[in-house]
mmCIF file of C-alpha atoms and ligand atoms in Angstrom:
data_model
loop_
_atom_site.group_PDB
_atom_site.id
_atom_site.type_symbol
_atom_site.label_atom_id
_atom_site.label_comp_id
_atom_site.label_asym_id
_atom_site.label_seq_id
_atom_site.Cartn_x
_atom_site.Cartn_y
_atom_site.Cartn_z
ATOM 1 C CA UNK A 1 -17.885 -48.045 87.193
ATOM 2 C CA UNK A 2 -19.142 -45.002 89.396
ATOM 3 C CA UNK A 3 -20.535 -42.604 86.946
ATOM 4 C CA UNK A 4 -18.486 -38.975 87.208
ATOM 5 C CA UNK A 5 -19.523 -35.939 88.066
ATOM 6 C CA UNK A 6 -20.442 -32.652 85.686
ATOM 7 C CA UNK A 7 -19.377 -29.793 87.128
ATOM 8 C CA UNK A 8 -19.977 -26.347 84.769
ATOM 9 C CA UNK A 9 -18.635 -22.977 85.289
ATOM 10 C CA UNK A 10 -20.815 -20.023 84.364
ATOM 11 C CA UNK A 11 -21.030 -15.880 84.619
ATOM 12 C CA UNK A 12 -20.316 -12.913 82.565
ATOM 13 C CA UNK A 13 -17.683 -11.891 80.550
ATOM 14 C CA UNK A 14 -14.256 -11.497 82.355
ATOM 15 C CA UNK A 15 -15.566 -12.533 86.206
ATOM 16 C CA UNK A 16 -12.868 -15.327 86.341
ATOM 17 C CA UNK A 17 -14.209 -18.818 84.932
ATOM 18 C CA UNK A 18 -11.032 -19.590 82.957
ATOM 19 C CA UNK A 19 -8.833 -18.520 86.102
ATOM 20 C CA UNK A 20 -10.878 -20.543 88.959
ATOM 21 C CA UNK A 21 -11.352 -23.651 86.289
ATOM 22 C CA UNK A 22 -7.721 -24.391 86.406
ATOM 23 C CA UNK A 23 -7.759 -24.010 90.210
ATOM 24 C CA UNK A 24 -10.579 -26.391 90.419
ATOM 25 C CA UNK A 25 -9.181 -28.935 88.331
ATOM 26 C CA UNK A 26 -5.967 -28.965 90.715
ATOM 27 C CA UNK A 27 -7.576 -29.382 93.594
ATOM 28 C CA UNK A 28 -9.735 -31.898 92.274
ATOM 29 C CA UNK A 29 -6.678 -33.486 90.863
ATOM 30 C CA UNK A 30 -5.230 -33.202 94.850
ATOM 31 C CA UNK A 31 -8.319 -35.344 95.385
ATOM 32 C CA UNK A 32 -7.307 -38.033 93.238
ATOM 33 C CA UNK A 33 -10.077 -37.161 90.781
ATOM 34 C CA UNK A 34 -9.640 -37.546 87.245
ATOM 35 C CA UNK A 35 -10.495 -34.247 85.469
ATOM 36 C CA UNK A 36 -11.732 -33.887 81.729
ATOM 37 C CA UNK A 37 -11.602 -29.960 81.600
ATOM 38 C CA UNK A 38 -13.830 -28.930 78.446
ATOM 39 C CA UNK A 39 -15.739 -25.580 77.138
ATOM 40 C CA UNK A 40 -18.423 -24.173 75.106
ATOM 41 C CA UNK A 41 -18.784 -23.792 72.639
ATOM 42 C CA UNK A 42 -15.822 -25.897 71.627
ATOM 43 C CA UNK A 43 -14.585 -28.981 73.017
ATOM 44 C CA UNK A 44 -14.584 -30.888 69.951
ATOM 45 C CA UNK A 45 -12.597 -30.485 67.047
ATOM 46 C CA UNK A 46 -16.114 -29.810 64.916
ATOM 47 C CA UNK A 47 -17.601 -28.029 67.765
ATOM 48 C CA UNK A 48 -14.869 -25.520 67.822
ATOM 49 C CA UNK A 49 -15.264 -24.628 64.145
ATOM 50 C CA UNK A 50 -18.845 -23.726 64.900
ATOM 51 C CA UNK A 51 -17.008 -21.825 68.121
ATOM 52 C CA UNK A 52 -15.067 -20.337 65.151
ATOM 53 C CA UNK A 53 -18.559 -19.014 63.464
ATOM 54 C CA UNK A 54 -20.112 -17.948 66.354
ATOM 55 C CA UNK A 55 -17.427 -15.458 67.855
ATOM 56 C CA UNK A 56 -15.731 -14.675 64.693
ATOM 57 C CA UNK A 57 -17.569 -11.282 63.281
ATOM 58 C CA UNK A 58 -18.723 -11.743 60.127
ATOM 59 C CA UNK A 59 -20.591 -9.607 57.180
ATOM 60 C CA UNK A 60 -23.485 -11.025 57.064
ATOM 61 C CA UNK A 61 -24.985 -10.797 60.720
ATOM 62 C CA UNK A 62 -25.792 -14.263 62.430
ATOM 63 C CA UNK A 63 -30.172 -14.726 63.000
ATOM 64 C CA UNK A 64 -31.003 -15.121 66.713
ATOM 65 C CA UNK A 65 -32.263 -18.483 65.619
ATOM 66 C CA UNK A 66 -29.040 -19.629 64.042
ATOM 67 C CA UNK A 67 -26.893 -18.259 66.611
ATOM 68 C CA UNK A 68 -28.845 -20.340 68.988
ATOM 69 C CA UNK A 69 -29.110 -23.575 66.913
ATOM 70 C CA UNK A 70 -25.669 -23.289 66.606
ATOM 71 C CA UNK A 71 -24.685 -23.446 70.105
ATOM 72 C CA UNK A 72 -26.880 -26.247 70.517
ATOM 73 C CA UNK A 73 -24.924 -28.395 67.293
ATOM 74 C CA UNK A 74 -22.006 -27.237 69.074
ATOM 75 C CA UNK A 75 -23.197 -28.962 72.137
ATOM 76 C CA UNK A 76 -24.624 -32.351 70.434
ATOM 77 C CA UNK A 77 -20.802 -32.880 69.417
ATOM 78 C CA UNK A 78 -19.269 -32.092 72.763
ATOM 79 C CA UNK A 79 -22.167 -34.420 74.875
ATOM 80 C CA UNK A 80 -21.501 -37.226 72.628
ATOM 81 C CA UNK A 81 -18.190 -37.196 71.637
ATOM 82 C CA UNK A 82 -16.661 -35.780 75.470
ATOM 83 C CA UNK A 83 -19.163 -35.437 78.130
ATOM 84 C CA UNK A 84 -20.880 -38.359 77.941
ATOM 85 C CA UNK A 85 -17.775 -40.812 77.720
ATOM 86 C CA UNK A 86 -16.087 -39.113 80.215
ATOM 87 C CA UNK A 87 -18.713 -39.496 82.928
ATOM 88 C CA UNK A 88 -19.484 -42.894 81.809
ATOM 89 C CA UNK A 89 -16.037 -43.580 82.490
ATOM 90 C CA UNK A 90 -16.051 -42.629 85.810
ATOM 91 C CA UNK A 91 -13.794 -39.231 85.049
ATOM 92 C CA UNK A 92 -15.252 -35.674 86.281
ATOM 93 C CA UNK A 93 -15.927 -33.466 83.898
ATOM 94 C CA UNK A 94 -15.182 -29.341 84.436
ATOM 95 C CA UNK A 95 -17.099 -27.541 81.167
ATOM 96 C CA UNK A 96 -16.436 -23.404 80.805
ATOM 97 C CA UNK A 97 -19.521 -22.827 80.317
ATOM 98 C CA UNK A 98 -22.851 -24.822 79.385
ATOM 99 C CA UNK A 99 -26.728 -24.542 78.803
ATOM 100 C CA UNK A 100 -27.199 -22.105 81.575
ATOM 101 C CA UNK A 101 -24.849 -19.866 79.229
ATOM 102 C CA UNK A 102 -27.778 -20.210 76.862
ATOM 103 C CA UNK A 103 -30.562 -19.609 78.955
ATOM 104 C CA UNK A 104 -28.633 -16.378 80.067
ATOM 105 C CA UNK A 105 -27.620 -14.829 76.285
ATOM 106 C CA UNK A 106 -29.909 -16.427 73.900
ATOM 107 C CA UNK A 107 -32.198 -16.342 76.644
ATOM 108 C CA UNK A 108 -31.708 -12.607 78.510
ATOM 109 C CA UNK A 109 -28.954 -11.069 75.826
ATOM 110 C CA UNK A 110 -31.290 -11.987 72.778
ATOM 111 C CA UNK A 111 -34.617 -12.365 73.754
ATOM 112 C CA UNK A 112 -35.208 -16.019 73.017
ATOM 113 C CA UNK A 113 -37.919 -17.722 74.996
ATOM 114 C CA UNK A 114 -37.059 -19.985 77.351
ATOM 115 C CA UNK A 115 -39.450 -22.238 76.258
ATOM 116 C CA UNK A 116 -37.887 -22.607 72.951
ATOM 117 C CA UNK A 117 -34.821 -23.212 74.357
ATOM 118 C CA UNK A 118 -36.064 -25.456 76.537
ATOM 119 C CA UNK A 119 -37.276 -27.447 74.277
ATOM 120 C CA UNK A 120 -33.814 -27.596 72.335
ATOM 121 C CA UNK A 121 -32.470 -28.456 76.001
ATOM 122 C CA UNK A 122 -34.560 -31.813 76.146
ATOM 123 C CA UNK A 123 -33.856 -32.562 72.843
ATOM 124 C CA UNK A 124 -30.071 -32.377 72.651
ATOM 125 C CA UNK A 125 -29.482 -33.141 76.029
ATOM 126 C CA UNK A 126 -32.035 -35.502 77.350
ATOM 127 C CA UNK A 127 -31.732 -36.193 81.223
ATOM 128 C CA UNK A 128 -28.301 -34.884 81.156
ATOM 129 C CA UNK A 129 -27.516 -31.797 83.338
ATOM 130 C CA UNK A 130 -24.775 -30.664 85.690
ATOM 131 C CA UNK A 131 -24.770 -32.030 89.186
ATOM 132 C CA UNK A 132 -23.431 -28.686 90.246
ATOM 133 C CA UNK A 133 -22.768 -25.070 88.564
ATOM 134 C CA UNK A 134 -20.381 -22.570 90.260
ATOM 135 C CA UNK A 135 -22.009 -19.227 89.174
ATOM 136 C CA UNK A 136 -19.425 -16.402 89.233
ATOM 137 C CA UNK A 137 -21.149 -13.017 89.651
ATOM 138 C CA UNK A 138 -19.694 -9.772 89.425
ATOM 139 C CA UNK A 139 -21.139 -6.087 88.762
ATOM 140 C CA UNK A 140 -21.221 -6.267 84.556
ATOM 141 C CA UNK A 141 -18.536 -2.922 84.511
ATOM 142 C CA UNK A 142 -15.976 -5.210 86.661
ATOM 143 C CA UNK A 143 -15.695 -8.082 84.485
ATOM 144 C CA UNK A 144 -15.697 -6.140 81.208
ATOM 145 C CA UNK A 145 -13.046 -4.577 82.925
ATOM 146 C CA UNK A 146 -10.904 -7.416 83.076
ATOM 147 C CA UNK A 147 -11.810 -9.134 79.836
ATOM 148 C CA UNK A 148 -10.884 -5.730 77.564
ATOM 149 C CA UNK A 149 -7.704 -5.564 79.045
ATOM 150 C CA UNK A 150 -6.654 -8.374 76.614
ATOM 151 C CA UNK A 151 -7.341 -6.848 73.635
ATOM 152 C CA UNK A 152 -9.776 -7.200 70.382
ATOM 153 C CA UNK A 153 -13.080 -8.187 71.188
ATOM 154 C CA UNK A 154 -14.926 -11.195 68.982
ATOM 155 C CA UNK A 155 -18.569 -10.647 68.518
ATOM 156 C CA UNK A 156 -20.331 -11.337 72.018
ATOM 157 C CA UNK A 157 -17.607 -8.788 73.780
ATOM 158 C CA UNK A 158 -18.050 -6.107 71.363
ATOM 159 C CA UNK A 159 -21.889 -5.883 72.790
ATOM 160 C CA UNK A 160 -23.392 -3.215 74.282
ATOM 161 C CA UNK A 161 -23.121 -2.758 78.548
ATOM 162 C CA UNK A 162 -26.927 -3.469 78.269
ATOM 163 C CA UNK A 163 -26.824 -6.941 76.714
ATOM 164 C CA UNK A 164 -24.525 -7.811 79.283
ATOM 165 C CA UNK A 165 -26.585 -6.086 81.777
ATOM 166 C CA UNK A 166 -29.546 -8.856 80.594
ATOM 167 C CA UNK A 167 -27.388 -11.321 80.302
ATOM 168 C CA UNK A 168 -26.335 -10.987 84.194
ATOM 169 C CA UNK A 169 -30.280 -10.853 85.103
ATOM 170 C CA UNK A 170 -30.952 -13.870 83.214
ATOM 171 C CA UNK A 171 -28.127 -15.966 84.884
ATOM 172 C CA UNK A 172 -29.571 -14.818 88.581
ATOM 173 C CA UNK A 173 -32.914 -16.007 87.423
ATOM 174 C CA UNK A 174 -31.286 -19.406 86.526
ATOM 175 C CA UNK A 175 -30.059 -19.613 89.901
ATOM 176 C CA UNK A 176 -33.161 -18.493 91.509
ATOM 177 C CA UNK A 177 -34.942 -21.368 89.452
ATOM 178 C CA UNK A 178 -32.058 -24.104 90.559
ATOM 179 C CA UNK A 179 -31.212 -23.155 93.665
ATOM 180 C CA UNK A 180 -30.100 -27.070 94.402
ATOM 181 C CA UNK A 181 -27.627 -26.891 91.328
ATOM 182 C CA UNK A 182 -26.590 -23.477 90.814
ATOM 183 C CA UNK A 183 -24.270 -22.501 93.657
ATOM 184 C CA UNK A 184 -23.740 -18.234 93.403
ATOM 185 C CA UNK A 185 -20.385 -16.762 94.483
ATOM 186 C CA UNK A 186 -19.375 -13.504 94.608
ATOM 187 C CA UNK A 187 -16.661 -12.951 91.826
ATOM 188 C CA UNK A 188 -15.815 -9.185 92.845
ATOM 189 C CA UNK A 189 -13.628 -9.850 95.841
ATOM 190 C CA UNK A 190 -9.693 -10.991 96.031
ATOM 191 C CA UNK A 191 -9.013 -13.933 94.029
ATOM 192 C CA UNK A 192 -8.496 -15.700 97.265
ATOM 193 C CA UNK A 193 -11.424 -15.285 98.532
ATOM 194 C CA UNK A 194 -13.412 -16.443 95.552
ATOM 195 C CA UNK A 195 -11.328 -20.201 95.672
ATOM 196 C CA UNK A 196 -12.083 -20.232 99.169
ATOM 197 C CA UNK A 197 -15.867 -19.654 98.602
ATOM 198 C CA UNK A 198 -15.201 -22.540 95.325
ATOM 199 C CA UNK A 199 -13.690 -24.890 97.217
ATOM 200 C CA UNK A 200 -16.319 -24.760 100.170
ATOM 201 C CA UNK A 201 -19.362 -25.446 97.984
ATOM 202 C CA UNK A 202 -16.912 -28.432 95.777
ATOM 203 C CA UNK A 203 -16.093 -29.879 99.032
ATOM 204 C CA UNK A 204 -19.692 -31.065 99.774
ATOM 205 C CA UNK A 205 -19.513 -32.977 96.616
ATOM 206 C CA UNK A 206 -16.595 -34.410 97.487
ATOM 207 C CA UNK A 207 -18.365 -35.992 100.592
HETATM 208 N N1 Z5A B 1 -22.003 -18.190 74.668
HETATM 209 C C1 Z5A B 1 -23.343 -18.030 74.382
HETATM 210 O O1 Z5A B 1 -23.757 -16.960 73.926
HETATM 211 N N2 Z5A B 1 -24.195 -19.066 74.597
HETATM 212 C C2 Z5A B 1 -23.794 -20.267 75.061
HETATM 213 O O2 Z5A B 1 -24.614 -21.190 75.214
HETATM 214 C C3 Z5A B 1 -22.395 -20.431 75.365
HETATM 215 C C4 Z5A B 1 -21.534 -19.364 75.164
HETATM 216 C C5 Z5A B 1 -21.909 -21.742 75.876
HETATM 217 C C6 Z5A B 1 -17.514 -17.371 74.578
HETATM 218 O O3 Z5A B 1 -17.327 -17.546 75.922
HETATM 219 C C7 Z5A B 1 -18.796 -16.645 74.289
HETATM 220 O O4 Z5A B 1 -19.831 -17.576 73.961
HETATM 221 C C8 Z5A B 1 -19.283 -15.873 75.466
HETATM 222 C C9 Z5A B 1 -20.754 -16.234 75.607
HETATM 223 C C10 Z5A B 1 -21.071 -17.074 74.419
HETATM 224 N N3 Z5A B 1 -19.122 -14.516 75.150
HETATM 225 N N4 Z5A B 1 -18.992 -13.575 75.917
HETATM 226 N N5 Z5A B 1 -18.842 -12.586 76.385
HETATM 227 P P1 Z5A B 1 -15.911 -17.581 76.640
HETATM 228 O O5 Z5A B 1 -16.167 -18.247 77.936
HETATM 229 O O6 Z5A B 1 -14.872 -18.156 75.794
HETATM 230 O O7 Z5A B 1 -15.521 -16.034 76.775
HETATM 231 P P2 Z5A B 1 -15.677 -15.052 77.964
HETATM 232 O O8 Z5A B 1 -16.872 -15.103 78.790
HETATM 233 O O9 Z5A B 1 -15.493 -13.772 77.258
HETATM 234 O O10 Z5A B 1 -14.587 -15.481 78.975
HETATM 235 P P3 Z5A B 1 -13.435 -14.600 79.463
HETATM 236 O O11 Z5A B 1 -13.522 -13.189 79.018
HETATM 237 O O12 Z5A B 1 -12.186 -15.353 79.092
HETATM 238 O O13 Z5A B 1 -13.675 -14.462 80.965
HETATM 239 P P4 Z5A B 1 -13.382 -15.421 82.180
HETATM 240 O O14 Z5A B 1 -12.826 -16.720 81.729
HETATM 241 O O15 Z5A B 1 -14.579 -15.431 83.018
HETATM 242 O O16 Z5A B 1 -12.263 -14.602 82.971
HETATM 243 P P5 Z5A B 1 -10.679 -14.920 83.163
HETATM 244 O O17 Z5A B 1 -10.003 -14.938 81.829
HETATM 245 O O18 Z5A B 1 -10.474 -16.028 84.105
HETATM 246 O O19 Z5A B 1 -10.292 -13.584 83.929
HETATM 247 C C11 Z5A B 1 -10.229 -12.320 83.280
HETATM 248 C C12 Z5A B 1 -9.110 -11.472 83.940
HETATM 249 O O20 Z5A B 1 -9.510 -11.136 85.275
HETATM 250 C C13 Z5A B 1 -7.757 -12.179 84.070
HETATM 251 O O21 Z5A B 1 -6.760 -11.260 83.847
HETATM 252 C C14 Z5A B 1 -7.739 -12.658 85.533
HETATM 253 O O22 Z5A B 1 -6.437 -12.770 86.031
HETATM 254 C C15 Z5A B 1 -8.515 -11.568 86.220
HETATM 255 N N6 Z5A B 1 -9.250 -12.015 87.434
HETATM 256 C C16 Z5A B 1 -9.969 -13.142 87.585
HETATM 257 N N7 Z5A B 1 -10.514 -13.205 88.832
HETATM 258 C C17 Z5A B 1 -10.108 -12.070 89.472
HETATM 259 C C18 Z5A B 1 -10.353 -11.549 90.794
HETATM 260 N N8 Z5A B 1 -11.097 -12.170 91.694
HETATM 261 N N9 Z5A B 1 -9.813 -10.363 91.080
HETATM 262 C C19 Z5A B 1 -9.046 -9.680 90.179
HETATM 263 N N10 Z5A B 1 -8.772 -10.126 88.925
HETATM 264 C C20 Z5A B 1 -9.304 -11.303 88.588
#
């Protein structure tokens, strides 16, 4: 059995990951690819009661540390209970989100080192790690834009333009540091034009 491929989706709030993932998955699905479409947090049904804790706002405010271990127990549950099989069955796997999300608002939002979350990276993880992540970047103002237009915000949305300002920084530094992985596309042009820039980079894993 071929091993499958991880392919995650990553970028700021509102720039179009939940829009362009079900456009991937058909197309992939044109390919006769069997797609596992997943997100984090979530994914599992125990993973997306910790989802649950980490969005919902709550009175007693959430440490940087336990938001952070959190979406890493999160993650534990989704490797072994979805990721992993699916791969090792030979089925792709398209995740909303994954560590990268980390590195970028644990990491830039909150001011966690990277080293520490690193560390919790090799840990939970091992040697797994996408074999390609479709960065969607957009000016921060654009995709809160979007996003607010649905309504209530849970905790991460209802922070301030600077967080997200960090948290854009951080993911261009990821992508800086993995240029081989982390494929950048411009998420502030037609919708069109974004899938044709998607479908161009998922082509030459295709091949
Ligand atoms: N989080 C974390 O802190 N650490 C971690 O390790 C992980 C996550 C894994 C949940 O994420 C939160 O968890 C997230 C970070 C944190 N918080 N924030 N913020 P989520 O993925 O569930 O939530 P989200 O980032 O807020 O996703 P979103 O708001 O649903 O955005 P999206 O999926 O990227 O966008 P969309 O829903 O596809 O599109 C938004 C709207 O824009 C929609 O009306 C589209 O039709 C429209 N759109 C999309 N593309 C275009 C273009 N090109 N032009 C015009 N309009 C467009």
């Amino acid at each position: 059995m071929i091993r499958g491929k991880f392919i995650t989706l990553e970028g700021g709030e509102g720039v179009g990951k939940t829009t362009n993932l079900a456009f991937i998955k058909d197309y992939l699905q044109q390919h006769n690819i069997t797609v596992v479409v997943t997100r984090e947090p979530g994914g599992t049904v125990l993973a997306e009661k910790i989802r649950h804790i980490l969005l919902d706002k709550h009175s007693e405010a959430i440490s940087e540390h336990a938001e952070l271990l959190l979406m890493f127990a999160a993650r534990a549950q989704h490797i072994k209970h979805v990721i992993e099989p699916a791969l090792a069955q030979g089925r792709w796997v398209l995740c909303d989100r994954f560590t990268d999300a980390t590195y970028a608002y644990q990491g830039g939002g909150r001011n966690m080192r990277s080293s520490t979350i690193e560390c919790l990276e090799n840990l939970v993880q091992g040697p797994l790690r996408p074999d390609l992540t479709l960065l969607l970047d957009a000016p921060v103002e654009i995709g809160i834009e979007r996003a607010r237009k649905r309504g209530a915000f849970d905790r991460f949305e209802a922070e301030k333009i600077s967080f997200f300002e960090q948290v854009r920084r951080a993911y261009l530094l990821q992508a800086e540091l993995h240029p081989e992985r982390i494929k950048l596309i411009k998420a502030n042009q037609p919708l069109a034009d974004v899938q044709r820039a998607l479908i161009e980079v998922i082509h030459t894993l295709l091949r």
